[in-house]
Amino acid sequence: MKFSNVETFEFIRNIYGGSDVIPLHEPRFRGNEKLFVNNAIDSTFVSSVGAYVDKFETMIASISETERGVAVVNGTAALQVALKIAGVNQGDEVITQALTFVATTNAISYNGATPVFIDVDLDTMGLSPNSVNNFLLEFGELRDGKCFNKKTGRKISACLPMHTFGFPVHLNELIQICNQWNIPLVEDAAESLGSLYDGKPTGSFGELGVFSFNGNKIVTAGGGGAIVSKNVEYGAYAKHLTTTAKIPHPFEYAHDEVGYNFRMPNLNAALACAQLEQLKGFIESKRKLAEQYDSFFNKQGIKFRKESENARANYWLMCIELENKNDRDLFLKESNSLGIMTRPIWQLMYRLPMYSDNYRDSQKNAEFLESRIVNIPSSVI
Ligand SMILES: *Cc1c(COP(=O)(O)O)cnc(C)c1O
């Protein structure tokens, strides 16, 4: 066993204490969780409408500095609907990164569109504006103001970057390119609730943004998601589509298109509201932990991944970059056998059978990170 690994494991044990398994990320319920959930039960509104759903939607719009928030059953469903609203249709292409959780890519497929995998930046671990630009210079063509892939003939109907582990992508540069090619930007901000770029929240930069409130995210609804937008019409349409496209009426059932039952139950919204009240404190705690990790790993000569310039990350899941795949594999094996939960970053999407034939550019950076990045325990202290 490498000496430095032993010291690392001791350091992590000292932070979290005890002799039990140290999870990668566990939720903390230290606020109004029980009160709000009990209130929801007492109100009898436990299902798809209720006061906490409304409160949650107001809170998430305010936190993300957007005009409208819509509560959705999970982040994946939120992505699916956000892409549809952005204009993604059957047969289109959507630009995204291969270094992501599979939900990003699946949400594109649910709309009948094809993910196109463009490389990430080494510093942000998210979609690289420069690589997107190169792809569009080679394959992009504007026809009547819409962007098409001149090789495949398909419309490129959205760009879907993902803010890996809460580290924002280079949004200014990406937006400039998307505007140039008239491609709507949708942010997969599932992991970056509360992260700022140029002082503004991730999720607020795109035409639409999406958050997840799964149990392992920075705050949880038990299960849940949200769509946010500065465009109130998009917001209203997101609510409509996720509510079975029902036309409001005192008693009639009328629906004006094929909608979805993607609503977040009031019980889950109650939990989420109590959690959102604590988001600021959670981020402060994580940023302090990140400082501790950073100074420790500096001394060890191991690279602790930090936010890039003009970003303020939520440090949802913290990670280190090891020298090579051998070191990574050893670290994973040793830590997990000692009850310290660590995980590799995701396999690149084109390694999965359903996405193996999709277009991809060089993926030099994504492959570099894939073999070196390891998540370490990151729960709020
Ligand atoms: C968690 C996550 C999602 C999906 O969220 P669910 O609520 O679990 O459906 C989507 N994209 C990314 C990058 C995620 O990490």
Tab-separated table of C-alpha atoms and ligand atoms in Angstrom:
chain	number	residue	atom	x	y	z
A	1	MET	CA	0.000	0.000	0.000
A	2	LYS	CA	1.320	3.407	-0.899
A	3	PHE	CA	2.219	5.502	2.105
A	4	SER	CA	0.381	8.531	0.822
A	5	ASN	CA	-2.849	6.544	0.496
A	6	VAL	CA	-2.713	5.499	4.161
A	7	GLU	CA	-2.347	9.133	5.197
A	8	THR	CA	-5.223	10.119	2.953
A	9	PHE	CA	-7.522	7.505	4.453
A	10	GLU	CA	-6.595	8.619	7.972
A	11	PHE	CA	-7.300	12.210	7.060
A	12	ILE	CA	-10.753	11.345	5.699
A	13	ARG	CA	-11.542	9.175	8.757
A	14	ASN	CA	-10.603	12.056	11.035
A	15	ILE	CA	-12.924	14.409	9.207
A	16	TYR	CA	-15.988	12.194	9.398
A	17	GLY	CA	-15.115	10.281	12.583
A	18	GLY	CA	-16.445	6.901	13.690
A	19	SER	CA	-15.556	3.491	12.358
A	20	ASP	CA	-18.569	2.912	10.083
A	21	VAL	CA	-18.542	3.063	6.323
A	22	ILE	CA	-18.083	6.657	5.205
A	23	PRO	CA	-20.495	7.315	2.353
A	24	LEU	CA	-19.669	9.430	-0.676
A	25	HIS	CA	-22.576	11.740	-0.014
A	26	GLU	CA	-25.372	11.411	2.501
A	27	PRO	CA	-28.196	13.882	3.076
A	28	ARG	CA	-28.478	15.992	6.229
A	29	PHE	CA	-31.894	16.674	7.771
A	30	ARG	CA	-31.292	19.373	10.353
A	31	GLY	CA	-33.989	21.897	9.534
A	32	ASN	CA	-37.748	21.898	9.040
A	33	GLU	CA	-37.888	18.552	7.210
A	34	LYS	CA	-40.113	16.703	9.695
A	35	LEU	CA	-42.291	19.748	10.350
A	36	PHE	CA	-42.975	20.379	6.666
A	37	VAL	CA	-43.561	16.714	5.795
A	38	ASN	CA	-45.954	16.379	8.747
A	39	ASN	CA	-47.747	19.542	7.660
A	40	ALA	CA	-48.169	18.065	4.193
A	41	ILE	CA	-49.661	14.885	5.663
A	42	ASP	CA	-51.974	16.852	7.982
A	43	SER	CA	-53.173	18.912	5.020
A	44	THR	CA	-54.135	15.658	3.183
A	45	PHE	CA	-52.402	17.124	0.102
A	46	VAL	CA	-49.652	14.551	-0.288
A	47	SER	CA	-49.837	14.080	-4.037
A	48	SER	CA	-49.338	16.170	-7.139
A	49	VAL	CA	-50.747	19.489	-5.965
A	50	GLY	CA	-50.267	21.339	-2.682
A	51	ALA	CA	-48.869	24.355	-0.913
A	52	TYR	CA	-45.323	22.965	-0.784
A	53	VAL	CA	-45.227	22.444	-4.540
A	54	ASP	CA	-46.064	26.137	-4.975
A	55	LYS	CA	-43.556	27.154	-2.299
A	56	PHE	CA	-40.873	24.966	-3.870
A	57	GLU	CA	-41.447	26.507	-7.293
A	58	THR	CA	-41.137	30.023	-5.840
A	59	MET	CA	-37.992	29.091	-3.921
A	60	ILE	CA	-36.201	27.439	-6.829
A	61	ALA	CA	-36.976	30.333	-9.183
A	62	SER	CA	-35.592	32.744	-6.610
A	63	ILE	CA	-32.444	30.708	-5.840
A	64	SER	CA	-31.689	30.277	-9.551
A	65	GLU	CA	-32.538	33.937	-10.303
A	66	THR	CA	-35.013	32.953	-12.997
A	67	GLU	CA	-38.623	33.942	-13.604
A	68	ARG	CA	-40.257	30.546	-13.228
A	69	GLY	CA	-39.524	27.247	-11.528
A	70	VAL	CA	-41.478	24.078	-12.209
A	71	ALA	CA	-41.426	21.095	-9.836
A	72	VAL	CA	-40.861	17.803	-11.659
A	73	VAL	CA	-40.777	14.168	-10.561
A	74	ASN	CA	-37.014	13.805	-11.155
A	75	GLY	CA	-34.100	15.470	-12.899
A	76	THR	CA	-34.139	13.114	-15.862
A	77	ALA	CA	-37.790	13.894	-16.656
A	78	ALA	CA	-37.014	17.596	-16.203
A	79	LEU	CA	-34.240	17.313	-18.806
A	80	GLN	CA	-36.503	15.461	-21.218
A	81	VAL	CA	-39.169	18.168	-21.070
A	82	ALA	CA	-36.712	21.088	-21.074
A	83	LEU	CA	-35.167	19.777	-24.294
A	84	LYS	CA	-38.578	19.370	-25.890
A	85	ILE	CA	-39.473	22.962	-25.003
A	86	ALA	CA	-36.153	24.182	-26.404
A	87	GLY	CA	-37.278	22.675	-29.713
A	88	VAL	CA	-35.644	19.246	-29.809
A	89	ASN	CA	-37.579	16.933	-32.124
A	90	GLN	CA	-37.370	13.435	-33.576
A	91	GLY	CA	-34.352	13.106	-35.899
A	92	ASP	CA	-32.421	16.115	-34.536
A	93	GLU	CA	-28.932	16.220	-33.078
A	94	VAL	CA	-28.044	17.647	-29.668
A	95	ILE	CA	-24.508	18.684	-28.731
A	96	THR	CA	-23.427	17.347	-25.338
A	97	GLN	CA	-20.469	15.858	-23.485
A	98	ALA	CA	-19.588	12.157	-23.207
A	99	LEU	CA	-18.227	12.717	-19.709
A	100	THR	CA	-21.548	12.803	-17.858
A	101	PHE	CA	-24.121	10.753	-16.015
A	102	VAL	CA	-26.224	8.708	-18.429
A	103	ALA	CA	-29.402	10.733	-17.712
A	104	THR	CA	-28.071	13.686	-19.728
A	105	THR	CA	-27.748	11.528	-22.810
A	106	ASN	CA	-30.901	9.481	-22.269
A	107	ALA	CA	-33.014	12.640	-22.049
A	108	ILE	CA	-31.890	13.474	-25.594
A	109	SER	CA	-32.821	9.973	-26.789
A	110	TYR	CA	-36.287	10.159	-25.171
A	111	ASN	CA	-37.012	13.034	-27.571
A	112	GLY	CA	-35.970	10.905	-30.532
A	113	ALA	CA	-32.801	12.945	-31.041
A	114	THR	CA	-29.174	11.851	-31.281
A	115	PRO	CA	-26.484	12.956	-28.819
A	116	VAL	CA	-23.312	14.285	-30.466
A	117	PHE	CA	-20.333	13.948	-28.125
A	118	ILE	CA	-17.973	16.904	-27.937
A	119	ASP	CA	-14.924	16.999	-25.672
A	120	VAL	CA	-14.740	18.663	-22.263
A	121	ASP	CA	-12.264	21.219	-20.919
A	122	LEU	CA	-9.604	19.922	-18.535
A	123	ASP	CA	-10.187	22.709	-16.026
A	124	THR	CA	-14.010	22.529	-15.735
A	125	MET	CA	-14.527	18.855	-16.738
A	126	GLY	CA	-17.566	20.167	-18.663
A	127	LEU	CA	-18.375	20.839	-22.325
A	128	SER	CA	-15.536	22.727	-24.033
A	129	PRO	CA	-16.610	25.882	-25.934
A	130	ASN	CA	-13.512	25.604	-28.074
A	131	SER	CA	-14.299	22.027	-29.121
A	132	VAL	CA	-17.943	22.962	-29.801
A	133	ASN	CA	-16.698	25.807	-31.975
A	134	ASN	CA	-14.385	23.489	-33.916
A	135	PHE	CA	-17.187	20.984	-34.451
A	136	LEU	CA	-19.529	23.674	-35.743
A	137	LEU	CA	-16.886	25.182	-38.008
A	138	GLU	CA	-16.431	21.749	-39.588
A	139	PHE	CA	-20.026	20.487	-39.671
A	140	GLY	CA	-22.346	23.406	-38.992
A	141	GLU	CA	-24.399	25.187	-41.619
A	142	LEU	CA	-27.047	27.861	-41.132
A	143	ARG	CA	-30.165	27.404	-43.253
A	144	ASP	CA	-32.930	29.972	-42.810
A	145	GLY	CA	-31.357	30.889	-39.497
A	146	LYS	CA	-31.387	27.305	-38.164
A	147	CYS	CA	-28.275	25.226	-37.588
A	148	PHE	CA	-27.850	21.969	-39.503
A	149	ASN	CA	-25.128	19.346	-39.591
A	150	LYS	CA	-24.125	19.471	-43.271
A	151	LYS	CA	-22.671	15.944	-43.127
A	152	THR	CA	-25.765	14.203	-41.699
A	153	GLY	CA	-28.379	16.719	-42.840
A	154	ARG	CA	-29.887	16.761	-39.375
A	155	LYS	CA	-30.914	19.838	-37.449
A	156	ILE	CA	-28.756	20.666	-34.434
A	157	SER	CA	-31.543	21.745	-32.158
A	158	ALA	CA	-29.880	22.228	-28.766
A	159	CYS	CA	-26.632	22.312	-26.834
A	160	LEU	CA	-26.719	20.551	-23.445
A	161	PRO	CA	-23.639	21.150	-21.257
A	162	MET	CA	-23.405	19.568	-17.812
A	163	HIS	CA	-21.739	21.266	-14.824
A	164	THR	CA	-19.713	18.306	-13.575
A	165	PHE	CA	-19.815	17.820	-9.780
A	166	GLY	CA	-20.949	21.455	-9.437
A	167	PHE	CA	-18.068	23.045	-11.394
A	168	PRO	CA	-19.592	25.436	-13.957
A	169	VAL	CA	-18.568	25.119	-17.612
A	170	HIS	CA	-17.208	28.218	-19.401
A	171	LEU	CA	-20.677	29.643	-19.951
A	172	ASN	CA	-19.827	33.019	-21.489
A	173	GLU	CA	-17.807	31.466	-24.291
A	174	LEU	CA	-20.347	28.691	-24.855
A	175	ILE	CA	-23.287	31.097	-25.018
A	176	GLN	CA	-21.464	33.265	-27.537
A	177	ILE	CA	-20.950	30.261	-29.834
A	178	CYS	CA	-24.520	29.007	-29.391
A	179	ASN	CA	-25.847	32.472	-30.241
A	180	GLN	CA	-23.661	32.656	-33.336
A	181	TRP	CA	-25.139	29.379	-34.597
A	182	ASN	CA	-28.625	30.007	-33.258
A	183	ILE	CA	-28.556	26.871	-31.096
A	184	PRO	CA	-30.611	27.019	-27.873
A	185	LEU	CA	-28.613	26.287	-24.729
A	186	VAL	CA	-30.139	24.043	-22.053
A	187	GLU	CA	-28.118	23.563	-18.865
A	188	ASP	CA	-27.942	20.228	-17.096
A	189	ALA	CA	-27.412	21.863	-13.709
A	190	ALA	CA	-28.487	18.700	-11.854
A	191	GLU	CA	-25.242	18.751	-9.866
A	192	SER	CA	-24.633	22.489	-9.606
A	193	LEU	CA	-27.496	23.950	-7.574
A	194	GLY	CA	-26.099	27.095	-5.949
A	195	SER	CA	-22.926	27.218	-8.061
A	196	LEU	CA	-22.179	30.633	-9.533
A	197	TYR	CA	-20.504	31.705	-12.749
A	198	ASP	CA	-19.620	35.401	-13.051
A	199	GLY	CA	-21.656	35.811	-9.851
A	200	LYS	CA	-24.831	34.381	-11.386
A	201	PRO	CA	-26.398	30.970	-10.668
A	202	THR	CA	-25.912	28.047	-13.024
A	203	GLY	CA	-29.251	27.105	-14.531
A	204	SER	CA	-30.025	30.755	-15.291
A	205	PHE	CA	-27.780	31.090	-18.363
A	206	GLY	CA	-29.553	28.785	-20.803
A	207	GLU	CA	-32.990	29.086	-22.364
A	208	LEU	CA	-33.887	26.526	-19.711
A	209	GLY	CA	-32.027	24.960	-16.801
A	210	VAL	CA	-32.584	21.710	-14.950
A	211	PHE	CA	-31.870	20.658	-11.361
A	212	SER	CA	-32.117	17.280	-9.614
A	213	PHE	CA	-33.258	16.649	-6.045
A	214	ASN	CA	-32.328	12.979	-5.929
A	215	GLY	CA	-31.141	11.594	-2.587
A	216	ASN	CA	-27.456	11.977	-3.434
A	217	LYS	CA	-27.588	15.600	-4.628
A	218	ILE	CA	-26.631	18.654	-2.550
A	219	VAL	CA	-30.238	18.991	-1.358
A	220	THR	CA	-32.911	16.357	-1.785
A	221	ALA	CA	-36.651	15.939	-2.214
A	222	GLY	CA	-36.284	12.190	-1.739
A	223	GLY	CA	-36.654	12.223	-5.510
A	224	GLY	CA	-37.380	15.236	-7.639
A	225	GLY	CA	-36.315	17.701	-10.269
A	226	ALA	CA	-36.963	21.227	-11.446
A	227	ILE	CA	-37.071	23.141	-14.708
A	228	VAL	CA	-36.220	26.841	-14.482
A	229	SER	CA	-36.344	29.576	-17.088
A	230	LYS	CA	-36.149	33.337	-17.417
A	231	ASN	CA	-38.752	32.988	-20.147
A	232	VAL	CA	-42.175	32.899	-18.456
A	233	GLU	CA	-43.771	31.316	-21.522
A	234	TYR	CA	-41.306	28.428	-21.393
A	235	GLY	CA	-42.024	28.122	-17.673
A	236	ALA	CA	-45.774	28.004	-18.209
A	237	TYR	CA	-45.342	25.476	-21.013
A	238	ALA	CA	-43.134	23.297	-18.759
A	239	LYS	CA	-45.878	23.300	-16.118
A	240	HIS	CA	-48.497	22.467	-18.729
A	241	LEU	CA	-46.536	19.626	-20.345
A	242	THR	CA	-45.602	18.024	-17.015
A	243	THR	CA	-49.249	18.239	-15.863
A	244	THR	CA	-50.642	15.991	-18.633
A	245	ALA	CA	-51.170	19.084	-20.850
A	246	LYS	CA	-54.460	19.616	-19.051
A	247	ILE	CA	-56.448	22.708	-19.941
A	248	PRO	CA	-57.470	24.382	-16.680
A	249	HIS	CA	-61.190	23.869	-16.052
A	250	PRO	CA	-63.258	23.558	-12.827
A	251	PHE	CA	-64.362	19.998	-13.659
A	252	GLU	CA	-63.780	18.957	-17.278
A	253	TYR	CA	-60.867	16.778	-18.391
A	254	ALA	CA	-59.462	18.318	-21.546
A	255	HIS	CA	-55.904	18.031	-22.824
A	256	ASP	CA	-54.464	19.817	-25.840
A	257	GLU	CA	-51.478	17.550	-26.633
A	258	VAL	CA	-49.657	14.434	-25.447
A	259	GLY	CA	-48.428	15.598	-22.052
A	260	TYR	CA	-46.632	13.847	-19.219
A	261	ASN	CA	-47.457	13.051	-15.622
A	262	PHE	CA	-44.133	14.347	-14.399
A	263	ARG	CA	-45.283	16.297	-11.341
A	264	MET	CA	-43.407	16.326	-8.043
A	265	PRO	CA	-45.667	15.130	-5.185
A	266	ASN	CA	-46.342	17.629	-2.383
A	267	LEU	CA	-44.731	15.264	0.159
A	268	ASN	CA	-41.458	15.456	-1.750
A	269	ALA	CA	-41.806	19.203	-2.223
A	270	ALA	CA	-42.215	19.593	1.570
A	271	LEU	CA	-38.895	17.839	2.133
A	272	ALA	CA	-37.259	19.878	-0.652
A	273	CYS	CA	-38.469	23.205	0.800
A	274	ALA	CA	-36.928	22.384	4.177
A	275	GLN	CA	-33.696	21.396	2.437
A	276	LEU	CA	-33.557	24.478	0.219
A	277	GLU	CA	-33.731	26.660	3.346
A	278	GLN	CA	-30.354	25.137	4.290
A	279	LEU	CA	-28.650	25.288	0.884
A	280	LYS	CA	-26.461	28.294	1.746
A	281	GLY	CA	-25.190	26.643	4.919
A	282	PHE	CA	-24.550	23.368	3.110
A	283	ILE	CA	-22.453	25.151	0.490
A	284	GLU	CA	-20.465	27.025	3.164
A	285	SER	CA	-19.750	23.743	4.945
A	286	LYS	CA	-18.649	22.102	1.707
A	287	ARG	CA	-16.424	24.990	0.720
A	288	LYS	CA	-14.684	24.782	4.112
A	289	LEU	CA	-14.198	21.047	3.646
A	290	ALA	CA	-12.814	21.724	0.157
A	291	GLU	CA	-10.226	24.083	1.683
A	292	GLN	CA	-9.181	21.402	4.186
A	293	TYR	CA	-8.915	18.788	1.454
A	294	ASP	CA	-6.999	21.197	-0.763
A	295	SER	CA	-4.309	21.991	1.795
A	296	PHE	CA	-4.003	18.320	2.754
A	297	PHE	CA	-3.661	17.058	-0.816
A	298	ASN	CA	-1.263	19.891	-1.658
A	299	LYS	CA	1.130	18.495	0.933
A	300	GLN	CA	0.615	14.989	-0.463
A	301	GLY	CA	1.413	16.117	-3.978
A	302	ILE	CA	-2.039	14.998	-5.163
A	303	LYS	CA	-4.190	17.293	-7.264
A	304	PHE	CA	-7.450	18.278	-5.561
A	305	ARG	CA	-9.853	19.643	-8.191
A	306	LYS	CA	-10.906	23.246	-7.658
A	307	GLU	CA	-13.261	25.750	-9.223
A	308	SER	CA	-11.914	27.659	-12.203
A	309	GLU	CA	-11.561	31.412	-12.403
A	310	ASN	CA	-14.859	33.367	-12.297
A	311	ALA	CA	-16.688	30.342	-10.914
A	312	ARG	CA	-17.917	29.705	-7.383
A	313	ALA	CA	-18.670	25.985	-7.144
A	314	ASN	CA	-21.060	24.323	-4.707
A	315	TYR	CA	-18.490	21.501	-4.264
A	316	TRP	CA	-21.282	18.930	-4.377
A	317	LEU	CA	-18.946	15.964	-4.967
A	318	MET	CA	-15.269	16.636	-4.397
A	319	CYS	CA	-12.586	14.878	-6.359
A	320	ILE	CA	-8.897	14.308	-6.810
A	321	GLU	CA	-6.943	13.702	-9.984
A	322	LEU	CA	-4.473	10.827	-9.695
A	323	GLU	CA	-1.339	10.427	-11.800
A	324	ASN	CA	-2.588	7.572	-13.951
A	325	LYS	CA	-5.129	4.757	-14.156
A	326	ASN	CA	-2.993	2.367	-12.078
A	327	ASP	CA	-2.840	4.815	-9.190
A	328	ARG	CA	-6.540	5.423	-9.574
A	329	ASP	CA	-7.431	1.734	-9.483
A	330	LEU	CA	-5.250	1.162	-6.429
A	331	PHE	CA	-6.788	4.137	-4.615
A	332	LEU	CA	-10.315	2.927	-5.379
A	333	LYS	CA	-9.562	-0.609	-4.244
A	334	GLU	CA	-7.833	0.356	-0.998
A	335	SER	CA	-10.283	3.049	0.077
A	336	ASN	CA	-13.394	0.988	-0.569
A	337	SER	CA	-11.944	-2.049	1.209
A	338	LEU	CA	-11.358	0.187	4.254
A	339	GLY	CA	-14.966	1.397	4.255
A	340	ILE	CA	-14.186	4.791	2.765
A	341	MET	CA	-16.504	5.152	-0.172
A	342	THR	CA	-14.813	6.511	-3.276
A	343	ARG	CA	-15.946	6.252	-6.879
A	344	PRO	CA	-14.416	6.735	-10.319
A	345	ILE	CA	-15.896	9.349	-12.631
A	346	TRP	CA	-18.385	7.937	-15.162
A	347	GLN	CA	-17.423	5.813	-18.124
A	348	LEU	CA	-17.673	7.940	-21.246
A	349	MET	CA	-21.073	7.631	-22.885
A	350	TYR	CA	-19.734	6.122	-26.125
A	351	ARG	CA	-18.465	3.135	-24.149
A	352	LEU	CA	-22.104	2.202	-23.488
A	353	PRO	CA	-23.639	-0.077	-26.128
A	354	MET	CA	-26.533	2.256	-26.985
A	355	TYR	CA	-24.239	5.225	-27.694
A	356	SER	CA	-21.202	3.467	-29.174
A	357	ASP	CA	-22.005	4.507	-32.759
A	358	ASN	CA	-22.663	8.180	-32.032
A	359	TYR	CA	-20.437	10.864	-33.491
A	360	ARG	CA	-17.615	11.970	-31.188
A	361	ASP	CA	-14.661	14.312	-31.618
A	362	SER	CA	-11.174	13.579	-30.242
A	363	GLN	CA	-12.265	13.200	-26.557
A	364	LYS	CA	-8.652	13.670	-25.485
A	365	ASN	CA	-9.563	15.533	-22.299
A	366	ALA	CA	-12.566	13.359	-21.460
A	367	GLU	CA	-10.410	10.223	-21.705
A	368	PHE	CA	-7.651	11.810	-19.637
A	369	LEU	CA	-10.134	12.614	-16.853
A	370	GLU	CA	-11.981	9.305	-17.173
A	371	SER	CA	-8.872	7.392	-16.137
A	372	ARG	CA	-7.771	9.693	-13.303
A	373	ILE	CA	-10.667	11.349	-11.463
A	374	VAL	CA	-11.926	9.869	-8.205
A	375	ASN	CA	-14.714	11.225	-6.006
A	376	ILE	CA	-14.003	11.304	-2.296
A	377	PRO	CA	-16.437	11.585	0.648
A	378	SER	CA	-18.143	14.977	0.374
A	379	SER	CA	-21.129	15.034	2.739
A	380	VAL	CA	-21.875	18.223	4.635
A	381	ILE	CA	-19.987	18.055	7.943
B	1	LIG	C1	-28.547	13.308	-10.983
B	1	LIG	C2	-28.356	13.718	-12.365
B	1	LIG	C3	-29.411	13.767	-13.295
B	1	LIG	C4	-30.754	13.175	-13.087
B	1	LIG	O1	-31.381	13.396	-11.944
B	1	LIG	P1	-32.466	12.358	-11.358
B	1	LIG	O2	-33.216	13.256	-10.429
B	1	LIG	O3	-31.686	11.297	-10.640
B	1	LIG	O4	-33.303	11.844	-12.466
B	1	LIG	C5	-29.169	14.270	-14.551
B	1	LIG	N1	-27.959	14.693	-14.920
B	1	LIG	C6	-26.911	14.635	-14.071
B	1	LIG	C7	-25.599	15.119	-14.548
B	1	LIG	C8	-27.064	14.140	-12.788
B	1	LIG	O5	-25.996	14.076	-11.980
